[in-house]
Amino acid sequence: MSTARYAVFGHPISHSLSPRIHSAFAHQLGIALEYTAIDAAPVDFATALERFAGEGGRGANVTLPLKEAAFALCARTSDRARRAGAVNTLTRNDGQWHGDNTDGAGLVRDLTSRQGLDLRARRALLLGAGGAARGVAPALLDAGIAELVIVNRSPERADALADALGEPERAHSRYWQDMRDLGDFELIVNATSAGRGDGNGFSAPLSLVNSRTLAVDVNYGEAAIDFLAWARAAGCHDVVDGLGMLVEQAAEAFEHWHGVRPQTDAVYAALRERDPVLVTAD
């Protein structure tokens, strides 16, 4: 019997920890699989995905900047993928791709189970409106936050995400330049590349922070350094990067493909211990 083939698609993708994570899960559970990283620019993604399917690919994870493109290529999508308008987990069924989005579930599980944080009734600010933000926004609402304010440098993207969530009483879009007037938040989630690698760091008004603020970056490692540094300097009560989210969303995908959920704590601890500063986010 041939080994089952899985992959993660992104651009760039050489940094990805997903092959290491899924290999660890498979070893833990005695499942034979091949999991590789495939670099595909947006213009080449559909062709690369079909080639992978033709070579026996059974499932794939999708990272930046392909999550919304993956959604468009699916014959069927889960409810949470449709709410997000983005897909990060693909499964090959009957010659078609079926799409899911495990990002939000991964984030909430990390924050509530691993970090022991309560998200209920928090006023939340979501920075960004791309594939990563779309993946986590519905799950934050489902976790019981009181309000979600979405801010993006391209305001029409923030408007579109707020409209797609379908909860006008709780989810709103605002302008990036108006953040000083938004008040303070108990949860700030960074799902942007703001400040990353431009030498200017991350900057936002300190008035966004109160004594209870939880600051979360969906990125991890070097990609999260600037935002996390700002959050600590601003006096946020809790500061969390996206490594735990990455491991938990991978576990969701693994369970979807193989019918059994792996244990995540040991894999998370090994990644954190081996690479105190990791490369970037999936």
PDB file of C-alpha atoms in Angstrom:
ATOM      1  CA  MET A   1       0.000   0.000   0.000  1.00  0.00           C
ATOM      2  CA  SER A   2       1.380   3.415  -0.931  1.00  0.00           C
ATOM      3  CA  THR A   3       1.987   6.008   1.777  1.00  0.00           C
ATOM      4  CA  ALA A   4      -0.746   8.650   2.035  1.00  0.00           C
ATOM      5  CA  ARG A   5       0.385  12.032   0.666  1.00  0.00           C
ATOM      6  CA  TYR A   6      -0.318  15.373   2.312  1.00  0.00           C
ATOM      7  CA  ALA A   7       1.231  18.824   1.907  1.00  0.00           C
ATOM      8  CA  VAL A   8       1.153  22.462   2.894  1.00  0.00           C
ATOM      9  CA  PHE A   9       0.904  25.076   0.133  1.00  0.00           C
ATOM     10  CA  GLY A  10       2.090  28.656   0.493  1.00  0.00           C
ATOM     11  CA  HIS A  11       4.341  31.339  -0.967  1.00  0.00           C
ATOM     12  CA  PRO A  12       6.944  31.403   0.466  1.00  0.00           C
ATOM     13  CA  ILE A  13       6.772  28.070   2.282  1.00  0.00           C
ATOM     14  CA  SER A  14      10.300  26.864   3.097  1.00  0.00           C
ATOM     15  CA  HIS A  15       9.891  28.205   6.638  1.00  0.00           C
ATOM     16  CA  SER A  16       6.818  26.112   7.401  1.00  0.00           C
ATOM     17  CA  LEU A  17       6.681  24.036  10.568  1.00  0.00           C
ATOM     18  CA  SER A  18       3.676  22.066   9.312  1.00  0.00           C
ATOM     19  CA  PRO A  19       5.714  19.102   7.976  1.00  0.00           C
ATOM     20  CA  ARG A  20       7.424  18.777  11.352  1.00  0.00           C
ATOM     21  CA  ILE A  21       4.129  19.026  13.233  1.00  0.00           C
ATOM     22  CA  HIS A  22       2.234  16.495  11.121  1.00  0.00           C
ATOM     23  CA  SER A  23       5.162  14.088  11.144  1.00  0.00           C
ATOM     24  CA  ALA A  24       5.192  14.278  14.952  1.00  0.00           C
ATOM     25  CA  PHE A  25       1.444  13.628  15.106  1.00  0.00           C
ATOM     26  CA  ALA A  26       1.773  10.664  12.735  1.00  0.00           C
ATOM     27  CA  HIS A  27       4.648   9.167  14.739  1.00  0.00           C
ATOM     28  CA  GLN A  28       2.669   9.594  17.947  1.00  0.00           C
ATOM     29  CA  LEU A  29      -0.289   7.654  16.534  1.00  0.00           C
ATOM     30  CA  GLY A  30       1.555   5.143  14.333  1.00  0.00           C
ATOM     31  CA  ILE A  31       0.134   6.500  11.087  1.00  0.00           C
ATOM     32  CA  ALA A  32       2.217   6.286   7.903  1.00  0.00           C
ATOM     33  CA  LEU A  33       2.111   9.447   5.813  1.00  0.00           C
ATOM     34  CA  GLU A  34       4.217  11.707   3.628  1.00  0.00           C
ATOM     35  CA  TYR A  35       3.826  15.423   4.311  1.00  0.00           C
ATOM     36  CA  THR A  36       5.755  17.986   2.274  1.00  0.00           C
ATOM     37  CA  ALA A  37       5.862  21.750   1.697  1.00  0.00           C
ATOM     38  CA  ILE A  38       4.963  22.993  -1.798  1.00  0.00           C
ATOM     39  CA  ASP A  39       5.716  26.541  -2.879  1.00  0.00           C
ATOM     40  CA  ALA A  40       3.027  27.931  -5.167  1.00  0.00           C
ATOM     41  CA  ALA A  41       2.540  31.553  -6.132  1.00  0.00           C
ATOM     42  CA  PRO A  42      -1.119  32.606  -6.354  1.00  0.00           C
ATOM     43  CA  VAL A  43      -1.105  32.485 -10.160  1.00  0.00           C
ATOM     44  CA  ASP A  44       0.201  28.896 -10.082  1.00  0.00           C
ATOM     45  CA  PHE A  45      -1.775  27.575  -7.129  1.00  0.00           C
ATOM     46  CA  ALA A  46      -4.677  25.907  -8.973  1.00  0.00           C
ATOM     47  CA  THR A  47      -2.314  24.064 -11.312  1.00  0.00           C
ATOM     48  CA  ALA A  48      -0.020  22.987  -8.472  1.00  0.00           C
ATOM     49  CA  LEU A  49      -2.960  21.727  -6.444  1.00  0.00           C
ATOM     50  CA  GLU A  50      -4.336  19.662  -9.316  1.00  0.00           C
ATOM     51  CA  ARG A  51      -0.891  18.228  -9.979  1.00  0.00           C
ATOM     52  CA  PHE A  52      -0.679  17.232  -6.322  1.00  0.00           C
ATOM     53  CA  ALA A  53      -4.099  15.564  -6.560  1.00  0.00           C
ATOM     54  CA  GLY A  54      -3.018  13.718  -9.694  1.00  0.00           C
ATOM     55  CA  GLU A  55       0.003  12.384  -7.813  1.00  0.00           C
ATOM     56  CA  GLY A  56      -2.199  10.935  -5.086  1.00  0.00           C
ATOM     57  CA  GLY A  57      -2.527  13.863  -2.710  1.00  0.00           C
ATOM     58  CA  ARG A  58      -5.278  13.241  -0.176  1.00  0.00           C
ATOM     59  CA  GLY A  59      -5.221  16.445   1.795  1.00  0.00           C
ATOM     60  CA  ALA A  60      -3.457  19.767   2.130  1.00  0.00           C
ATOM     61  CA  ASN A  61      -3.046  22.706   4.421  1.00  0.00           C
ATOM     62  CA  VAL A  62      -3.005  26.179   2.898  1.00  0.00           C
ATOM     63  CA  THR A  63      -1.179  29.201   4.254  1.00  0.00           C
ATOM     64  CA  LEU A  64      -0.513  32.756   3.120  1.00  0.00           C
ATOM     65  CA  PRO A  65      -1.358  34.105   0.622  1.00  0.00           C
ATOM     66  CA  LEU A  66      -3.590  31.331  -0.726  1.00  0.00           C
ATOM     67  CA  LYS A  67      -6.432  30.833   1.774  1.00  0.00           C
ATOM     68  CA  GLU A  68      -9.059  32.801  -0.110  1.00  0.00           C
ATOM     69  CA  ALA A  69      -7.955  31.266  -3.426  1.00  0.00           C
ATOM     70  CA  ALA A  70      -8.315  27.811  -1.870  1.00  0.00           C
ATOM     71  CA  PHE A  71     -11.897  28.622  -0.921  1.00  0.00           C
ATOM     72  CA  ALA A  72     -12.711  29.411  -4.566  1.00  0.00           C
ATOM     73  CA  LEU A  73     -11.296  26.049  -5.721  1.00  0.00           C
ATOM     74  CA  CYS A  74     -13.490  23.909  -3.456  1.00  0.00           C
ATOM     75  CA  ALA A  75     -16.531  22.001  -4.623  1.00  0.00           C
ATOM     76  CA  ARG A  76     -17.802  21.907  -1.048  1.00  0.00           C
ATOM     77  CA  THR A  77     -16.948  23.928   2.045  1.00  0.00           C
ATOM     78  CA  SER A  78     -17.737  23.651   5.749  1.00  0.00           C
ATOM     79  CA  ASP A  79     -19.911  26.171   7.563  1.00  0.00           C
ATOM     80  CA  ARG A  80     -16.916  27.730   9.260  1.00  0.00           C
ATOM     81  CA  ALA A  81     -15.054  28.022   5.953  1.00  0.00           C
ATOM     82  CA  ARG A  82     -18.056  29.735   4.380  1.00  0.00           C
ATOM     83  CA  ARG A  83     -18.305  32.177   7.281  1.00  0.00           C
ATOM     84  CA  ALA A  84     -14.618  32.947   6.887  1.00  0.00           C
ATOM     85  CA  GLY A  85     -14.582  33.016   3.089  1.00  0.00           C
ATOM     86  CA  ALA A  86     -11.204  31.307   3.393  1.00  0.00           C
ATOM     87  CA  VAL A  87      -9.911  27.727   3.537  1.00  0.00           C
ATOM     88  CA  ASN A  88      -6.801  26.403   5.236  1.00  0.00           C
ATOM     89  CA  THR A  89      -7.585  22.651   5.112  1.00  0.00           C
ATOM     90  CA  LEU A  90      -8.355  20.713   1.935  1.00  0.00           C
ATOM     91  CA  THR A  91      -9.525  17.113   1.646  1.00  0.00           C
ATOM     92  CA  ARG A  92      -9.796  15.162  -1.600  1.00  0.00           C
ATOM     93  CA  ASN A  93     -13.160  13.381  -1.879  1.00  0.00           C
ATOM     94  CA  ASP A  94     -14.643  11.833  -5.027  1.00  0.00           C
ATOM     95  CA  GLY A  95     -12.227  13.716  -7.247  1.00  0.00           C
ATOM     96  CA  GLN A  96     -13.045  17.096  -5.720  1.00  0.00           C
ATOM     97  CA  TRP A  97     -11.585  19.321  -3.047  1.00  0.00           C
ATOM     98  CA  HIS A  98     -13.608  19.875   0.107  1.00  0.00           C
ATOM     99  CA  GLY A  99     -12.550  22.843   2.222  1.00  0.00           C
ATOM    100  CA  ASP A 100     -12.530  23.642   5.927  1.00  0.00           C
ATOM    101  CA  ASN A 101     -11.003  26.352   8.084  1.00  0.00           C
ATOM    102  CA  THR A 102      -9.390  25.249  11.346  1.00  0.00           C
ATOM    103  CA  ASP A 103      -7.602  28.522  12.156  1.00  0.00           C
ATOM    104  CA  GLY A 104     -10.244  29.958  14.465  1.00  0.00           C
ATOM    105  CA  ALA A 105     -10.790  26.720  16.348  1.00  0.00           C
ATOM    106  CA  GLY A 106      -7.025  26.422  16.758  1.00  0.00           C
ATOM    107  CA  LEU A 107      -6.704  29.943  18.137  1.00  0.00           C
ATOM    108  CA  VAL A 108      -9.568  29.604  20.603  1.00  0.00           C
ATOM    109  CA  ARG A 109      -8.389  26.187  21.802  1.00  0.00           C
ATOM    110  CA  ASP A 110      -4.876  27.513  22.426  1.00  0.00           C
ATOM    111  CA  LEU A 111      -6.083  30.582  24.294  1.00  0.00           C
ATOM    112  CA  THR A 112      -8.713  28.849  26.411  1.00  0.00           C
ATOM    113  CA  SER A 113      -7.246  25.373  26.983  1.00  0.00           C
ATOM    114  CA  ARG A 114      -3.470  25.887  26.889  1.00  0.00           C
ATOM    115  CA  GLN A 115      -3.256  29.491  28.105  1.00  0.00           C
ATOM    116  CA  GLY A 116      -6.253  29.206  30.457  1.00  0.00           C
ATOM    117  CA  LEU A 117      -7.798  32.484  29.302  1.00  0.00           C
ATOM    118  CA  ASP A 118     -11.494  33.382  29.253  1.00  0.00           C
ATOM    119  CA  LEU A 119     -12.573  35.194  26.085  1.00  0.00           C
ATOM    120  CA  ARG A 120     -16.186  35.750  27.092  1.00  0.00           C
ATOM    121  CA  ALA A 121     -17.515  39.301  27.231  1.00  0.00           C
ATOM    122  CA  ARG A 122     -14.244  40.820  26.026  1.00  0.00           C
ATOM    123  CA  ARG A 123     -14.346  43.796  23.684  1.00  0.00           C
ATOM    124  CA  ALA A 124     -12.036  42.735  20.838  1.00  0.00           C
ATOM    125  CA  LEU A 125     -10.018  44.555  18.183  1.00  0.00           C
ATOM    126  CA  LEU A 126      -9.001  42.561  15.097  1.00  0.00           C
ATOM    127  CA  LEU A 127      -6.182  44.080  13.076  1.00  0.00           C
ATOM    128  CA  GLY A 128      -6.363  42.834   9.492  1.00  0.00           C
ATOM    129  CA  ALA A 129      -9.005  41.468   7.131  1.00  0.00           C
ATOM    130  CA  GLY A 130      -7.111  38.939   4.975  1.00  0.00           C
ATOM    131  CA  GLY A 131      -7.178  35.157   5.054  1.00  0.00           C
ATOM    132  CA  ALA A 132      -5.797  34.861   8.596  1.00  0.00           C
ATOM    133  CA  ALA A 133      -8.237  37.400  10.013  1.00  0.00           C
ATOM    134  CA  ARG A 134     -11.134  35.786   8.170  1.00  0.00           C
ATOM    135  CA  GLY A 135     -10.237  32.439   9.686  1.00  0.00           C
ATOM    136  CA  VAL A 136     -10.287  33.612  13.298  1.00  0.00           C
ATOM    137  CA  ALA A 137     -13.095  36.192  13.307  1.00  0.00           C
ATOM    138  CA  PRO A 138     -16.065  33.775  13.347  1.00  0.00           C
ATOM    139  CA  ALA A 139     -14.490  31.647  16.080  1.00  0.00           C
ATOM    140  CA  LEU A 140     -13.928  34.697  18.279  1.00  0.00           C
ATOM    141  CA  LEU A 141     -17.612  35.570  17.993  1.00  0.00           C
ATOM    142  CA  ASP A 142     -18.568  31.978  18.778  1.00  0.00           C
ATOM    143  CA  ALA A 143     -16.272  32.051  21.830  1.00  0.00           C
ATOM    144  CA  GLY A 144     -18.491  34.726  23.336  1.00  0.00           C
ATOM    145  CA  ILE A 145     -16.661  38.009  22.875  1.00  0.00           C
ATOM    146  CA  ALA A 146     -18.897  41.007  23.428  1.00  0.00           C
ATOM    147  CA  GLU A 147     -17.880  43.023  20.367  1.00  0.00           C
ATOM    148  CA  LEU A 148     -15.498  42.691  17.427  1.00  0.00           C
ATOM    149  CA  VAL A 149     -14.061  45.825  15.833  1.00  0.00           C
ATOM    150  CA  ILE A 150     -12.215  45.107  12.564  1.00  0.00           C
ATOM    151  CA  VAL A 151      -9.563  47.536  11.337  1.00  0.00           C
ATOM    152  CA  ASN A 152      -7.625  47.144   8.098  1.00  0.00           C
ATOM    153  CA  ARG A 153      -5.427  49.468   6.069  1.00  0.00           C
ATOM    154  CA  SER A 154      -7.734  48.828   3.100  1.00  0.00           C
ATOM    155  CA  PRO A 155     -11.080  49.751   4.670  1.00  0.00           C
ATOM    156  CA  GLU A 156     -13.163  48.005   2.017  1.00  0.00           C
ATOM    157  CA  ARG A 157     -11.651  44.668   3.096  1.00  0.00           C
ATOM    158  CA  ALA A 158     -12.639  45.351   6.710  1.00  0.00           C
ATOM    159  CA  ASP A 159     -16.148  46.293   5.563  1.00  0.00           C
ATOM    160  CA  ALA A 160     -16.441  43.082   3.547  1.00  0.00           C
ATOM    161  CA  LEU A 161     -15.365  40.917   6.482  1.00  0.00           C
ATOM    162  CA  ALA A 162     -17.744  42.617   8.886  1.00  0.00           C
ATOM    163  CA  ASP A 163     -20.603  42.145   6.400  1.00  0.00           C
ATOM    164  CA  ALA A 164     -19.693  38.482   5.838  1.00  0.00           C
ATOM    165  CA  LEU A 165     -19.849  37.734   9.560  1.00  0.00           C
ATOM    166  CA  GLY A 166     -23.525  38.636   9.532  1.00  0.00           C
ATOM    167  CA  GLU A 167     -23.650  39.971  13.091  1.00  0.00           C
ATOM    168  CA  PRO A 168     -23.999  43.749  12.720  1.00  0.00           C
ATOM    169  CA  GLU A 169     -24.769  44.186  16.422  1.00  0.00           C
ATOM    170  CA  ARG A 170     -21.396  42.707  17.424  1.00  0.00           C
ATOM    171  CA  ALA A 171     -19.051  42.956  14.422  1.00  0.00           C
ATOM    172  CA  HIS A 172     -18.126  46.355  12.965  1.00  0.00           C
ATOM    173  CA  SER A 173     -15.435  47.812  10.713  1.00  0.00           C
ATOM    174  CA  ARG A 174     -13.545  51.005  11.432  1.00  0.00           C
ATOM    175  CA  TYR A 175     -10.722  52.996   9.805  1.00  0.00           C
ATOM    176  CA  TRP A 176      -7.069  52.367  10.685  1.00  0.00           C
ATOM    177  CA  GLN A 177      -6.392  56.081  11.115  1.00  0.00           C
ATOM    178  CA  ASP A 178      -9.231  56.345  13.648  1.00  0.00           C
ATOM    179  CA  MET A 179      -7.827  53.862  16.175  1.00  0.00           C
ATOM    180  CA  ARG A 180      -7.179  56.631  18.719  1.00  0.00           C
ATOM    181  CA  ASP A 181     -10.928  57.153  18.894  1.00  0.00           C
ATOM    182  CA  LEU A 182     -11.962  53.519  19.358  1.00  0.00           C
ATOM    183  CA  GLY A 183     -11.546  53.304  23.129  1.00  0.00           C
ATOM    184  CA  ASP A 184      -9.880  50.388  24.898  1.00  0.00           C
ATOM    185  CA  PHE A 185     -10.117  46.624  24.415  1.00  0.00           C
ATOM    186  CA  GLU A 186      -9.739  43.475  26.487  1.00  0.00           C
ATOM    187  CA  LEU A 187      -8.513  41.543  23.429  1.00  0.00           C
ATOM    188  CA  ILE A 188      -6.319  42.735  20.551  1.00  0.00           C
ATOM    189  CA  VAL A 189      -5.553  40.243  17.762  1.00  0.00           C
ATOM    190  CA  ASN A 190      -2.922  41.088  15.170  1.00  0.00           C
ATOM    191  CA  ALA A 191      -3.548  39.317  11.857  1.00  0.00           C
ATOM    192  CA  THR A 192      -1.534  41.746   9.724  1.00  0.00           C
ATOM    193  CA  SER A 193       2.047  42.114   8.569  1.00  0.00           C
ATOM    194  CA  ALA A 194       2.202  45.646  10.012  1.00  0.00           C
ATOM    195  CA  GLY A 195       5.743  46.526  11.070  1.00  0.00           C
ATOM    196  CA  ARG A 196       7.166  43.213   9.894  1.00  0.00           C
ATOM    197  CA  GLY A 197      10.592  43.596   8.342  1.00  0.00           C
ATOM    198  CA  ASP A 198      10.213  47.278   7.474  1.00  0.00           C
ATOM    199  CA  GLY A 199      12.540  48.520  10.197  1.00  0.00           C
ATOM    200  CA  ASN A 200       9.838  50.705  11.726  1.00  0.00           C
ATOM    201  CA  GLY A 201       8.368  48.257  14.224  1.00  0.00           C
ATOM    202  CA  PHE A 202       4.682  48.028  15.070  1.00  0.00           C
ATOM    203  CA  SER A 203       2.896  51.136  16.236  1.00  0.00           C
ATOM    204  CA  ALA A 204      -0.605  51.663  17.602  1.00  0.00           C
ATOM    205  CA  PRO A 205      -2.180  54.021  20.162  1.00  0.00           C
ATOM    206  CA  LEU A 206      -1.576  53.035  23.788  1.00  0.00           C
ATOM    207  CA  SER A 207      -5.174  54.075  24.477  1.00  0.00           C
ATOM    208  CA  LEU A 208      -6.267  50.725  22.994  1.00  0.00           C
ATOM    209  CA  VAL A 209      -4.953  48.919  26.084  1.00  0.00           C
ATOM    210  CA  ASN A 210      -6.539  48.551  29.505  1.00  0.00           C
ATOM    211  CA  SER A 211      -5.561  46.629  32.642  1.00  0.00           C
ATOM    212  CA  ARG A 212      -7.092  43.372  31.335  1.00  0.00           C
ATOM    213  CA  THR A 213      -5.926  43.437  27.697  1.00  0.00           C
ATOM    214  CA  LEU A 214      -4.887  40.155  26.092  1.00  0.00           C
ATOM    215  CA  ALA A 215      -2.689  40.762  23.027  1.00  0.00           C
ATOM    216  CA  VAL A 216      -2.424  37.941  20.489  1.00  0.00           C
ATOM    217  CA  ASP A 217      -0.426  37.711  17.274  1.00  0.00           C
ATOM    218  CA  VAL A 218      -1.529  34.953  14.899  1.00  0.00           C
ATOM    219  CA  ASN A 219       2.078  34.963  13.669  1.00  0.00           C
ATOM    220  CA  TYR A 220       4.939  33.493  15.654  1.00  0.00           C
ATOM    221  CA  GLY A 221       8.708  33.814  15.830  1.00  0.00           C
ATOM    222  CA  GLU A 222      10.354  36.710  14.026  1.00  0.00           C
ATOM    223  CA  ALA A 223       7.099  37.690  12.344  1.00  0.00           C
ATOM    224  CA  ALA A 224       5.511  38.364  15.736  1.00  0.00           C
ATOM    225  CA  ILE A 225       8.397  40.177  17.437  1.00  0.00           C
ATOM    226  CA  ASP A 226       7.343  43.749  16.619  1.00  0.00           C
ATOM    227  CA  PHE A 227       3.712  43.415  17.690  1.00  0.00           C
ATOM    228  CA  LEU A 228       4.552  41.489  20.862  1.00  0.00           C
ATOM    229  CA  ALA A 229       7.182  44.087  21.784  1.00  0.00           C
ATOM    230  CA  TRP A 230       4.567  46.836  21.381  1.00  0.00           C
ATOM    231  CA  ALA A 231       2.064  44.847  23.469  1.00  0.00           C
ATOM    232  CA  ARG A 232       4.524  44.372  26.327  1.00  0.00           C
ATOM    233  CA  ALA A 233       5.594  48.030  26.231  1.00  0.00           C
ATOM    234  CA  ALA A 234       1.932  49.071  26.266  1.00  0.00           C
ATOM    235  CA  GLY A 235       1.369  47.077  29.448  1.00  0.00           C
ATOM    236  CA  CYS A 236      -0.919  44.355  28.123  1.00  0.00           C
ATOM    237  CA  HIS A 237      -1.861  41.891  30.861  1.00  0.00           C
ATOM    238  CA  ASP A 238      -1.266  38.813  28.672  1.00  0.00           C
ATOM    239  CA  VAL A 239       0.826  38.521  25.503  1.00  0.00           C
ATOM    240  CA  VAL A 240       0.582  35.414  23.283  1.00  0.00           C
ATOM    241  CA  ASP A 241       2.096  34.509  19.910  1.00  0.00           C
ATOM    242  CA  GLY A 242       0.634  32.192  17.271  1.00  0.00           C
ATOM    243  CA  LEU A 243       2.684  29.025  17.799  1.00  0.00           C
ATOM    244  CA  GLY A 244      -0.005  27.358  19.889  1.00  0.00           C
ATOM    245  CA  MET A 245      -2.638  28.314  17.331  1.00  0.00           C
ATOM    246  CA  LEU A 246      -0.514  26.737  14.603  1.00  0.00           C
ATOM    247  CA  VAL A 247      -0.210  23.438  16.484  1.00  0.00           C
ATOM    248  CA  GLU A 248      -3.903  23.343  17.422  1.00  0.00           C
ATOM    249  CA  GLN A 249      -5.184  24.147  13.924  1.00  0.00           C
ATOM    250  CA  ALA A 250      -2.900  21.394  12.610  1.00  0.00           C
ATOM    251  CA  ALA A 251      -4.400  18.968  15.120  1.00  0.00           C
ATOM    252  CA  GLU A 252      -7.887  19.893  13.885  1.00  0.00           C
ATOM    253  CA  ALA A 253      -6.847  19.156  10.298  1.00  0.00           C
ATOM    254  CA  PHE A 254      -5.103  15.918  11.307  1.00  0.00           C
ATOM    255  CA  GLU A 255      -8.230  14.693  13.075  1.00  0.00           C
ATOM    256  CA  HIS A 256     -10.330  15.596  10.049  1.00  0.00           C
ATOM    257  CA  TRP A 257      -8.088  13.528   7.766  1.00  0.00           C
ATOM    258  CA  HIS A 258      -7.329  10.551  10.021  1.00  0.00           C
ATOM    259  CA  GLY A 259     -10.275  10.318  12.409  1.00  0.00           C
ATOM    260  CA  VAL A 260      -8.219  10.660  15.602  1.00  0.00           C
ATOM    261  CA  ARG A 261      -7.029  13.760  17.439  1.00  0.00           C
ATOM    262  CA  PRO A 262      -3.331  13.857  18.364  1.00  0.00           C
ATOM    263  CA  GLN A 263      -1.972  15.115  21.672  1.00  0.00           C
ATOM    264  CA  THR A 264      -0.594  18.600  21.149  1.00  0.00           C
ATOM    265  CA  ASP A 265       1.189  19.649  24.330  1.00  0.00           C
ATOM    266  CA  ALA A 266       4.371  17.659  23.746  1.00  0.00           C
ATOM    267  CA  VAL A 267       4.626  18.836  20.123  1.00  0.00           C
ATOM    268  CA  TYR A 268       4.105  22.460  21.175  1.00  0.00           C
ATOM    269  CA  ALA A 269       6.702  22.173  23.943  1.00  0.00           C
ATOM    270  CA  ALA A 270       9.252  20.574  21.616  1.00  0.00           C
ATOM    271  CA  LEU A 271       8.854  23.337  19.031  1.00  0.00           C
ATOM    272  CA  ARG A 272       9.115  26.054  21.647  1.00  0.00           C
ATOM    273  CA  GLU A 273      12.190  24.502  23.248  1.00  0.00           C
ATOM    274  CA  ARG A 274      13.973  23.773  19.972  1.00  0.00           C
ATOM    275  CA  ASP A 275      13.324  27.155  18.347  1.00  0.00           C
ATOM    276  CA  PRO A 276      12.751  29.929  20.938  1.00  0.00           C
ATOM    277  CA  VAL A 277      12.441  32.364  18.029  1.00  0.00           C
ATOM    278  CA  LEU A 278      10.746  30.650  15.120  1.00  0.00           C
ATOM    279  CA  VAL A 279      10.713  31.782  11.529  1.00  0.00           C
ATOM    280  CA  THR A 280       7.209  32.916  10.571  1.00  0.00           C
ATOM    281  CA  ALA A 281       3.583  31.867  10.570  1.00  0.00           C
ATOM    282  CA  ASP A 282       1.482  29.406   8.574  1.00  0.00           C
TER     283      ASP A 282
END
